[in-house]
Amino acid sequence: MLRIRRFYLDLFTSGVQTSKNQEETSDSHKLNGKNQPEVIHWHNRGVAARALHLSRGVEKPSGRVTYIVVLEGLCRFSVQELTTRGTYYTARIIPLDMTKSDMDQVEQDPEFVMLSRQFKAMAMELISVLEQKQKTGGRTKVLLETVPVHKLADIFVASFEISFEEQLSMLDSVDLKVRLLKATELVDRHLQSIRVAEKITQKVEGQLSKSQKEFLLRQQMRAIKEELGDNDDEDDDVATLERKMKAAGMPPNIWKHAQRELRRLKKMQPQQPGYNSSHVYLDLLADLPWQKASEEHELDLKAAKDHLDSDHYGLVKIKHRIIEYLAVRKLKPDARGPVLCFVGPPGVGKTSLASSIATALGRKFVRISLGGVKDEADIRGHRRTYIGSMPGRLIDGLKRVGVCNPVMLLDEIDKTGSDVRGDPASALLEVLDPEQNKTFNDHYLNVPYDLSKVIFVATANRVQPVPPPLLDRMEVIELPGYTPEEKLNIAMRHLIPRVLDQHGLNFDFLQIPEAMVKLVIQRYTREAGVRNLERNLAAIARAAAVRVAEREHAIPLSKDVQQIASPLLESRLADGADVEMEIIPMGVNNHDISQALRITSPLVVDEAMLEKVLGPPRYDDRETADRIATPGISVGLVWTAFGGEVQFVEATAMVGKGDLHLTGQLGDVIKESAQIAMTWVRARATQLKLATAEETNLLEGRDIHIHFPAGAIPKDGPSAGVTLVTALVSLFSQRKVRTDTAMTGEMTLRGSVLPVGGIKDKVLAAHQYGIKRVILPERNLKDLAEVPSAVLSSLEILLAKQMEDVLEQAFEGGCPWRQHSKL
Ligand code: ADP
């Protein structure tokens, strides 16, 4: 007795129920497939109804006709007995509705009162929500007030779409309290579902309107672009990018990764936040040389040697080592040779040697500056999650050079430092390790890149700061500074022709005699390399270009060539200032000027012109003599990143409590050297006749101040030991140190003189300074082999084993007080 004919109950505000008698009307007569009448299960409860209206619907094309019956529900009933009469059924029923007195009784029940209040409140809420939504009038509200609550529950529930089982269970709820409870629950559920549906609609509507807005704006933008004739659309842009990516020849795994990123990009709107960064990233992937390489031609060692010789003067040993390196590459192109590291002061040709290696190998050359790199991300790149992230310098360099097998110069590898942002040196270790650099991982790129085809060459000013593991991967080739003679040759053969060419001049216009170049070297430059020399020559060339052009008043220039008047230049030349002026004749090339000026005689540089252009001499030989005018000053030789240097040490005494003051940007080691020097001198005060036998304490009632002039340059290292002692002995003895003597050497507490580094550079610096005698530690004798004989022959080299040997040589006539004491 479970099945019942389906009724679809629609809510009528008047309380009348409509029943659409649908196709199921003939269910009871249905025959199953075997022509057996189907057994129909009737529910044992039902609703008695009165037919109010019957209407015939429009006939469908299939010939079916729909009838609509409007029924008014009267009361629930229960079926007592069911019988068939012909083609339809009849039933004996008992009405189930309550009598009036029953009703009155229930209405007194507090539980019922509460339930009906709850139901009404819920129903009220539902009605207001529906009213808000459909903007209907308050007709339904009237129902709440007029219809008894138990009927109201039926009416409300009938208006929702609830399952058939729920409908039956509602029908079975004869008990009023049960019915109200169920109805409240159903109304609440309906209310919730309306709210959820509303929320969803709101969201969808919001999105729709945003995307519609974007669409509109984009259409407008397109129209503006078309109007401007600027048709490179985003679509074209992405298509170009895709073409570029396809042509980049990425390895399959990277291609897959790039494709994924491209798909993401295609889904994005250009105005979306990640669009630009994604585009830039894909651009980089497409621009990187994954396969593109310079064709390596058959290496001709003879040609490579000629090329090195024609570009660089001297440097015999170094060129020889480079040829060896190239020879190994020729025999075994994929040999994992050491990474060459050129070490030397600035301007000695490190970069130009590296570029010559590239030319000899027929490869492209790219220079990566590592000076001041403290952040590991500079080498490895930032992760793309950071705003403004970039690839590291290596990947950037490869993108610039456009081939995967360039010669890459890691410039100033000694200038990388480490701090909280990581250690760039450890990233460089990976770069230089042939085992690891096949899959170099740049954080920005986020896919491995094969660096194994790159030839690395490094440069450094000093070896010391390079971390040992990094140094271990490299072969250090030292390039000490040049002697004045070498500089002269470099200038005459390489620098002057290049400088003239750069300024549109040649030897027909300007001649710089050897004697003048020597003067520039002696008086205007004091450096290990030739960079300042080249700069000074360029200044001469610039001034000469102006002079030559100005001298042409009388010569008719071709009409395109403009006269260059320069009262400003004249006044600056008269002031003896450095002249920084570029001459760019409009529409005229150098050749034209040369032709126009050919008839004049060449301008020969003389001393007067040097002074006009470069100013008064910056350095002269008398300097040491002038500076050692009083006792307490000595001349040391030190080694800096710029090569050898002459360093004065000044000591003075004043009234005090026996303190030692040190100034001049000193490191810890040099401060310790000063302490040692002081101790040594005090310990030998009587022996050296610096103090009388009674008054042995040299510091009694006085302070000592030691200063290293040129305070802006940081100084450190032990090699000033002997110079410090000499200055102190000079101070206490009130005897002047010889002005023609310079010294270097570490001193132990017991007075032994230990060898130091950078001897060649130091001796060259002394020579350049016009110093005639150099005191060196005895154990540095072997290092003199590196010093050119021309320099050695002009110097007197004095070797010292003990501090006393140094003092013996540093003072005029030896160390008389010591001899005296021996007597
Ligand atoms: P570094 O890299 O050592 O600082 P560079 O290689 O830039 O120095 O050299 C500076 C300039 O000096 C370049 O123009 C270079 O050609 C020139 N130069 C240096 N040494 C020589 C040399 N031995 N022969 C010819 N030119 C040289």
PDB file of C-alpha atoms in Angstrom, residues 206-399:
ATOM      1  CA  GLY A 206      29.995  40.686  -9.804  1.00  0.00           C
ATOM      2  CA  GLN A 207      32.403  38.708 -11.919  1.00  0.00           C
ATOM      3  CA  LEU A 208      30.354  39.137 -14.978  1.00  0.00           C
ATOM      4  CA  SER A 209      30.218  42.842 -14.670  1.00  0.00           C
ATOM      5  CA  LYS A 210      34.014  43.034 -14.038  1.00  0.00           C
ATOM      6  CA  SER A 211      34.865  40.957 -17.072  1.00  0.00           C
ATOM      7  CA  GLN A 212      32.322  42.853 -19.119  1.00  0.00           C
ATOM      8  CA  LYS A 213      34.002  46.067 -18.045  1.00  0.00           C
ATOM      9  CA  GLU A 214      37.416  44.723 -19.007  1.00  0.00           C
ATOM     10  CA  PHE A 215      36.083  43.590 -22.330  1.00  0.00           C
ATOM     11  CA  LEU A 216      34.661  47.003 -23.005  1.00  0.00           C
ATOM     12  CA  LEU A 217      37.876  48.764 -22.078  1.00  0.00           C
ATOM     13  CA  ARG A 218      39.894  46.412 -24.217  1.00  0.00           C
ATOM     14  CA  GLN A 219      37.648  47.046 -27.171  1.00  0.00           C
ATOM     15  CA  GLN A 220      38.144  50.763 -26.682  1.00  0.00           C
ATOM     16  CA  MET A 221      41.886  50.351 -26.417  1.00  0.00           C
ATOM     17  CA  ARG A 222      41.947  48.331 -29.604  1.00  0.00           C
ATOM     18  CA  ALA A 223      39.987  51.040 -31.349  1.00  0.00           C
ATOM     19  CA  ILE A 224      42.420  53.712 -30.123  1.00  0.00           C
ATOM     20  CA  LYS A 225      45.392  51.654 -31.254  1.00  0.00           C
ATOM     21  CA  GLU A 226      43.859  51.116 -34.654  1.00  0.00           C
ATOM     22  CA  GLU A 227      43.197  54.827 -34.922  1.00  0.00           C
ATOM     23  CA  LEU A 228      46.860  55.500 -34.105  1.00  0.00           C
ATOM     24  CA  GLY A 229      47.991  52.896 -36.599  1.00  0.00           C
ATOM     25  CA  ASP A 230      49.632  51.050 -33.731  1.00  0.00           C
ATOM     26  CA  ASN A 231      48.529  47.555 -34.456  1.00  0.00           C
ATOM     27  CA  ASP A 232      50.937  45.445 -32.465  1.00  0.00           C
ATOM     28  CA  ASP A 233      48.311  43.737 -30.442  1.00  0.00           C
ATOM     29  CA  GLU A 234      48.863  41.589 -27.378  1.00  0.00           C
ATOM     30  CA  ASP A 235      47.911  38.622 -29.509  1.00  0.00           C
ATOM     31  CA  ASP A 236      50.633  39.465 -31.987  1.00  0.00           C
ATOM     32  CA  ASP A 237      52.965  39.993 -29.101  1.00  0.00           C
ATOM     33  CA  VAL A 238      52.333  36.560 -27.647  1.00  0.00           C
ATOM     34  CA  ALA A 239      52.488  35.004 -31.111  1.00  0.00           C
ATOM     35  CA  THR A 240      55.883  36.650 -31.715  1.00  0.00           C
ATOM     36  CA  LEU A 241      57.057  35.426 -28.365  1.00  0.00           C
ATOM     37  CA  GLU A 242      55.927  31.906 -29.184  1.00  0.00           C
ATOM     38  CA  ARG A 243      57.750  32.004 -32.517  1.00  0.00           C
ATOM     39  CA  LYS A 244      60.877  33.246 -30.798  1.00  0.00           C
ATOM     40  CA  MET A 245      60.606  30.468 -28.221  1.00  0.00           C
ATOM     41  CA  LYS A 246      60.260  27.824 -30.910  1.00  0.00           C
ATOM     42  CA  ALA A 247      63.370  29.122 -32.637  1.00  0.00           C
ATOM     43  CA  ALA A 248      65.407  29.164 -29.412  1.00  0.00           C
ATOM     44  CA  GLY A 249      66.195  25.436 -29.587  1.00  0.00           C
ATOM     45  CA  MET A 250      65.534  24.718 -25.945  1.00  0.00           C
ATOM     46  CA  PRO A 251      66.226  21.225 -24.615  1.00  0.00           C
ATOM     47  CA  PRO A 252      62.982  19.141 -24.413  1.00  0.00           C
ATOM     48  CA  ASN A 253      62.493  19.402 -20.634  1.00  0.00           C
ATOM     49  CA  ILE A 254      62.960  23.156 -20.704  1.00  0.00           C
ATOM     50  CA  TRP A 255      60.701  23.476 -23.719  1.00  0.00           C
ATOM     51  CA  LYS A 256      57.974  21.694 -21.756  1.00  0.00           C
ATOM     52  CA  HIS A 257      58.430  24.061 -18.853  1.00  0.00           C
ATOM     53  CA  ALA A 258      58.331  27.071 -21.188  1.00  0.00           C
ATOM     54  CA  GLN A 259      55.177  25.794 -22.846  1.00  0.00           C
ATOM     55  CA  ARG A 260      53.451  25.497 -19.500  1.00  0.00           C
ATOM     56  CA  GLU A 261      54.385  29.081 -18.673  1.00  0.00           C
ATOM     57  CA  LEU A 262      53.212  30.227 -22.100  1.00  0.00           C
ATOM     58  CA  ARG A 263      49.841  28.571 -21.615  1.00  0.00           C
ATOM     59  CA  ARG A 264      49.527  30.442 -18.341  1.00  0.00           C
ATOM     60  CA  LEU A 265      50.420  33.689 -20.065  1.00  0.00           C
ATOM     61  CA  LYS A 266      47.848  33.137 -22.767  1.00  0.00           C
ATOM     62  CA  LYS A 267      45.135  32.764 -20.165  1.00  0.00           C
ATOM     63  CA  MET A 268      46.075  36.055 -18.525  1.00  0.00           C
ATOM     64  CA  GLN A 269      44.893  39.516 -19.405  1.00  0.00           C
ATOM     65  CA  PRO A 270      47.722  41.955 -20.160  1.00  0.00           C
ATOM     66  CA  GLN A 271      46.507  44.125 -17.295  1.00  0.00           C
ATOM     67  CA  GLN A 272      46.702  41.268 -14.832  1.00  0.00           C
ATOM     68  CA  PRO A 273      49.489  41.605 -12.254  1.00  0.00           C
ATOM     69  CA  GLY A 274      51.593  38.586 -13.228  1.00  0.00           C
ATOM     70  CA  TYR A 275      51.373  39.126 -16.995  1.00  0.00           C
ATOM     71  CA  ASN A 276      54.360  41.347 -17.388  1.00  0.00           C
ATOM     72  CA  SER A 277      56.721  39.323 -15.245  1.00  0.00           C
ATOM     73  CA  SER A 278      55.657  36.148 -17.014  1.00  0.00           C
ATOM     74  CA  HIS A 279      56.268  37.796 -20.379  1.00  0.00           C
ATOM     75  CA  VAL A 280      59.705  39.060 -19.363  1.00  0.00           C
ATOM     76  CA  TYR A 281      60.592  35.605 -18.072  1.00  0.00           C
ATOM     77  CA  LEU A 282      59.560  33.890 -21.297  1.00  0.00           C
ATOM     78  CA  ASP A 283      61.436  36.528 -23.253  1.00  0.00           C
ATOM     79  CA  LEU A 284      64.563  35.593 -21.355  1.00  0.00           C
ATOM     80  CA  LEU A 285      64.001  31.883 -21.986  1.00  0.00           C
ATOM     81  CA  ALA A 286      63.599  32.632 -25.684  1.00  0.00           C
ATOM     82  CA  ASP A 287      66.640  34.934 -25.816  1.00  0.00           C
ATOM     83  CA  LEU A 288      69.047  32.619 -24.020  1.00  0.00           C
ATOM     84  CA  PRO A 289      71.458  30.812 -26.295  1.00  0.00           C
ATOM     85  CA  TRP A 290      70.487  27.193 -25.579  1.00  0.00           C
ATOM     86  CA  GLN A 291      72.202  25.859 -28.646  1.00  0.00           C
ATOM     87  CA  LYS A 292      73.497  28.808 -30.616  1.00  0.00           C
ATOM     88  CA  ALA A 293      77.280  28.730 -30.543  1.00  0.00           C
ATOM     89  CA  SER A 294      80.075  30.493 -32.376  1.00  0.00           C
ATOM     90  CA  GLU A 295      81.630  28.162 -34.860  1.00  0.00           C
ATOM     91  CA  GLU A 296      85.082  27.320 -33.562  1.00  0.00           C
ATOM     92  CA  HIS A 297      87.490  27.417 -36.429  1.00  0.00           C
ATOM     93  CA  GLU A 298      90.607  25.311 -36.621  1.00  0.00           C
ATOM     94  CA  LEU A 299      92.976  26.903 -34.129  1.00  0.00           C
ATOM     95  CA  ASP A 300      96.088  28.314 -35.759  1.00  0.00           C
ATOM     96  CA  LEU A 301      98.665  28.639 -32.983  1.00  0.00           C
ATOM     97  CA  LYS A 302     101.013  30.711 -35.096  1.00  0.00           C
ATOM     98  CA  ALA A 303      98.256  33.201 -35.893  1.00  0.00           C
ATOM     99  CA  ALA A 304      97.207  33.280 -32.242  1.00  0.00           C
ATOM    100  CA  LYS A 305     100.778  34.056 -31.200  1.00  0.00           C
ATOM    101  CA  ASP A 306     101.089  36.799 -33.819  1.00  0.00           C
ATOM    102  CA  HIS A 307      97.808  38.247 -32.647  1.00  0.00           C
ATOM    103  CA  LEU A 308      98.900  38.255 -29.003  1.00  0.00           C
ATOM    104  CA  ASP A 309     102.216  39.839 -29.984  1.00  0.00           C
ATOM    105  CA  SER A 310     100.648  42.494 -32.115  1.00  0.00           C
ATOM    106  CA  ASP A 311      98.225  43.482 -29.352  1.00  0.00           C
ATOM    107  CA  HIS A 312     100.557  43.330 -26.379  1.00  0.00           C
ATOM    108  CA  TYR A 313     104.063  44.459 -25.833  1.00  0.00           C
ATOM    109  CA  GLY A 314     106.320  42.378 -23.555  1.00  0.00           C
ATOM    110  CA  LEU A 315     104.566  39.910 -21.242  1.00  0.00           C
ATOM    111  CA  VAL A 316     106.638  37.116 -22.782  1.00  0.00           C
ATOM    112  CA  LYS A 317     106.055  34.524 -20.087  1.00  0.00           C
ATOM    113  CA  ILE A 318     102.363  35.230 -19.917  1.00  0.00           C
ATOM    114  CA  LYS A 319     101.880  35.014 -23.650  1.00  0.00           C
ATOM    115  CA  HIS A 320     103.770  31.754 -23.608  1.00  0.00           C
ATOM    116  CA  ARG A 321     101.437  30.347 -20.972  1.00  0.00           C
ATOM    117  CA  ILE A 322      98.406  31.431 -23.014  1.00  0.00           C
ATOM    118  CA  ILE A 323      99.768  29.686 -26.102  1.00  0.00           C
ATOM    119  CA  GLU A 324     100.230  26.513 -24.026  1.00  0.00           C
ATOM    120  CA  TYR A 325      96.654  26.808 -22.884  1.00  0.00           C
ATOM    121  CA  LEU A 326      95.440  27.234 -26.452  1.00  0.00           C
ATOM    122  CA  ALA A 327      97.565  24.315 -27.648  1.00  0.00           C
ATOM    123  CA  VAL A 328      95.894  21.987 -25.136  1.00  0.00           C
ATOM    124  CA  ARG A 329      92.493  23.177 -26.321  1.00  0.00           C
ATOM    125  CA  LYS A 330      93.517  22.501 -29.886  1.00  0.00           C
ATOM    126  CA  LEU A 331      94.496  18.916 -29.157  1.00  0.00           C
ATOM    127  CA  LYS A 332      91.553  18.238 -26.886  1.00  0.00           C
ATOM    128  CA  PRO A 333      88.789  20.765 -27.482  1.00  0.00           C
ATOM    129  CA  ASP A 334      86.623  19.501 -24.631  1.00  0.00           C
ATOM    130  CA  ALA A 335      89.525  19.371 -22.177  1.00  0.00           C
ATOM    131  CA  ARG A 336      88.615  20.587 -18.759  1.00  0.00           C
ATOM    132  CA  GLY A 337      91.700  22.714 -18.292  1.00  0.00           C
ATOM    133  CA  PRO A 338      92.130  25.034 -15.356  1.00  0.00           C
ATOM    134  CA  VAL A 339      90.477  28.407 -15.333  1.00  0.00           C
ATOM    135  CA  LEU A 340      93.101  31.064 -16.015  1.00  0.00           C
ATOM    136  CA  CYS A 341      93.145  33.887 -13.506  1.00  0.00           C
ATOM    137  CA  PHE A 342      95.172  36.984 -14.365  1.00  0.00           C
ATOM    138  CA  VAL A 343      96.305  38.732 -11.209  1.00  0.00           C
ATOM    139  CA  GLY A 344      97.829  42.182 -11.228  1.00  0.00           C
ATOM    140  CA  PRO A 345      97.314  45.898 -10.689  1.00  0.00           C
ATOM    141  CA  PRO A 346      94.828  47.808 -12.847  1.00  0.00           C
ATOM    142  CA  GLY A 347      95.811  48.676 -16.395  1.00  0.00           C
ATOM    143  CA  VAL A 348      98.378  45.942 -16.929  1.00  0.00           C
ATOM    144  CA  GLY A 349      96.399  44.291 -19.717  1.00  0.00           C
ATOM    145  CA  LYS A 350      94.408  41.560 -17.956  1.00  0.00           C
ATOM    146  CA  THR A 351      91.170  42.295 -19.774  1.00  0.00           C
ATOM    147  CA  SER A 352      92.783  42.773 -23.128  1.00  0.00           C
ATOM    148  CA  LEU A 353      94.674  39.457 -22.785  1.00  0.00           C
ATOM    149  CA  ALA A 354      91.402  37.655 -22.053  1.00  0.00           C
ATOM    150  CA  SER A 355      89.790  39.224 -25.074  1.00  0.00           C
ATOM    151  CA  SER A 356      92.768  38.128 -27.185  1.00  0.00           C
ATOM    152  CA  ILE A 357      92.156  34.536 -26.061  1.00  0.00           C
ATOM    153  CA  ALA A 358      88.577  34.855 -27.345  1.00  0.00           C
ATOM    154  CA  THR A 359      89.771  36.215 -30.683  1.00  0.00           C
ATOM    155  CA  ALA A 360      92.340  33.431 -31.026  1.00  0.00           C
ATOM    156  CA  LEU A 361      89.654  30.819 -30.403  1.00  0.00           C
ATOM    157  CA  GLY A 362      87.161  32.562 -32.692  1.00  0.00           C
ATOM    158  CA  ARG A 363      84.707  32.895 -29.856  1.00  0.00           C
ATOM    159  CA  LYS A 364      82.699  35.815 -28.631  1.00  0.00           C
ATOM    160  CA  PHE A 365      83.865  37.672 -25.553  1.00  0.00           C
ATOM    161  CA  VAL A 366      81.762  38.806 -22.612  1.00  0.00           C
ATOM    162  CA  ARG A 367      82.917  40.558 -19.478  1.00  0.00           C
ATOM    163  CA  ILE A 368      81.107  40.201 -16.175  1.00  0.00           C
ATOM    164  CA  SER A 369      82.076  42.598 -13.476  1.00  0.00           C
ATOM    165  CA  LEU A 370      82.100  41.053 -10.014  1.00  0.00           C
ATOM    166  CA  GLY A 371      83.480  44.108  -8.228  1.00  0.00           C
ATOM    167  CA  GLY A 372      81.424  44.852  -5.143  1.00  0.00           C
ATOM    168  CA  VAL A 373      79.190  41.819  -5.517  1.00  0.00           C
ATOM    169  CA  LYS A 374      78.122  40.878  -2.020  1.00  0.00           C
ATOM    170  CA  ASP A 375      74.782  39.284  -2.676  1.00  0.00           C
ATOM    171  CA  GLU A 376      74.641  35.695  -3.845  1.00  0.00           C
ATOM    172  CA  ALA A 377      71.593  36.670  -5.901  1.00  0.00           C
ATOM    173  CA  ASP A 378      73.868  38.760  -8.115  1.00  0.00           C
ATOM    174  CA  ILE A 379      75.381  35.504  -9.341  1.00  0.00           C
ATOM    175  CA  ARG A 380      72.409  33.211  -9.033  1.00  0.00           C
ATOM    176  CA  GLY A 381      69.504  35.594  -9.597  1.00  0.00           C
ATOM    177  CA  HIS A 382      66.462  36.269  -7.426  1.00  0.00           C
ATOM    178  CA  ARG A 383      63.543  33.912  -7.228  1.00  0.00           C
ATOM    179  CA  ARG A 384      60.673  35.055  -9.391  1.00  0.00           C
ATOM    180  CA  THR A 385      58.430  35.448  -6.385  1.00  0.00           C
ATOM    181  CA  TYR A 386      60.259  38.678  -5.511  1.00  0.00           C
ATOM    182  CA  ILE A 387      59.131  41.919  -7.036  1.00  0.00           C
ATOM    183  CA  GLY A 388      61.724  43.213  -9.473  1.00  0.00           C
ATOM    184  CA  SER A 389      63.531  39.876  -9.540  1.00  0.00           C
ATOM    185  CA  MET A 390      66.237  39.460 -12.146  1.00  0.00           C
ATOM    186  CA  PRO A 391      68.471  36.724 -13.441  1.00  0.00           C
ATOM    187  CA  GLY A 392      72.039  36.607 -12.119  1.00  0.00           C
ATOM    188  CA  ARG A 393      74.944  38.275 -13.914  1.00  0.00           C
ATOM    189  CA  LEU A 394      76.062  35.081 -15.621  1.00  0.00           C
ATOM    190  CA  ILE A 395      72.741  34.353 -17.250  1.00  0.00           C
ATOM    191  CA  ASP A 396      72.394  38.021 -18.115  1.00  0.00           C
ATOM    192  CA  GLY A 397      75.849  37.956 -19.712  1.00  0.00           C
ATOM    193  CA  LEU A 398      74.946  34.902 -21.782  1.00  0.00           C
ATOM    194  CA  LYS A 399      71.774  36.594 -22.950  1.00  0.00           C
TER     195      LYS A 399
END
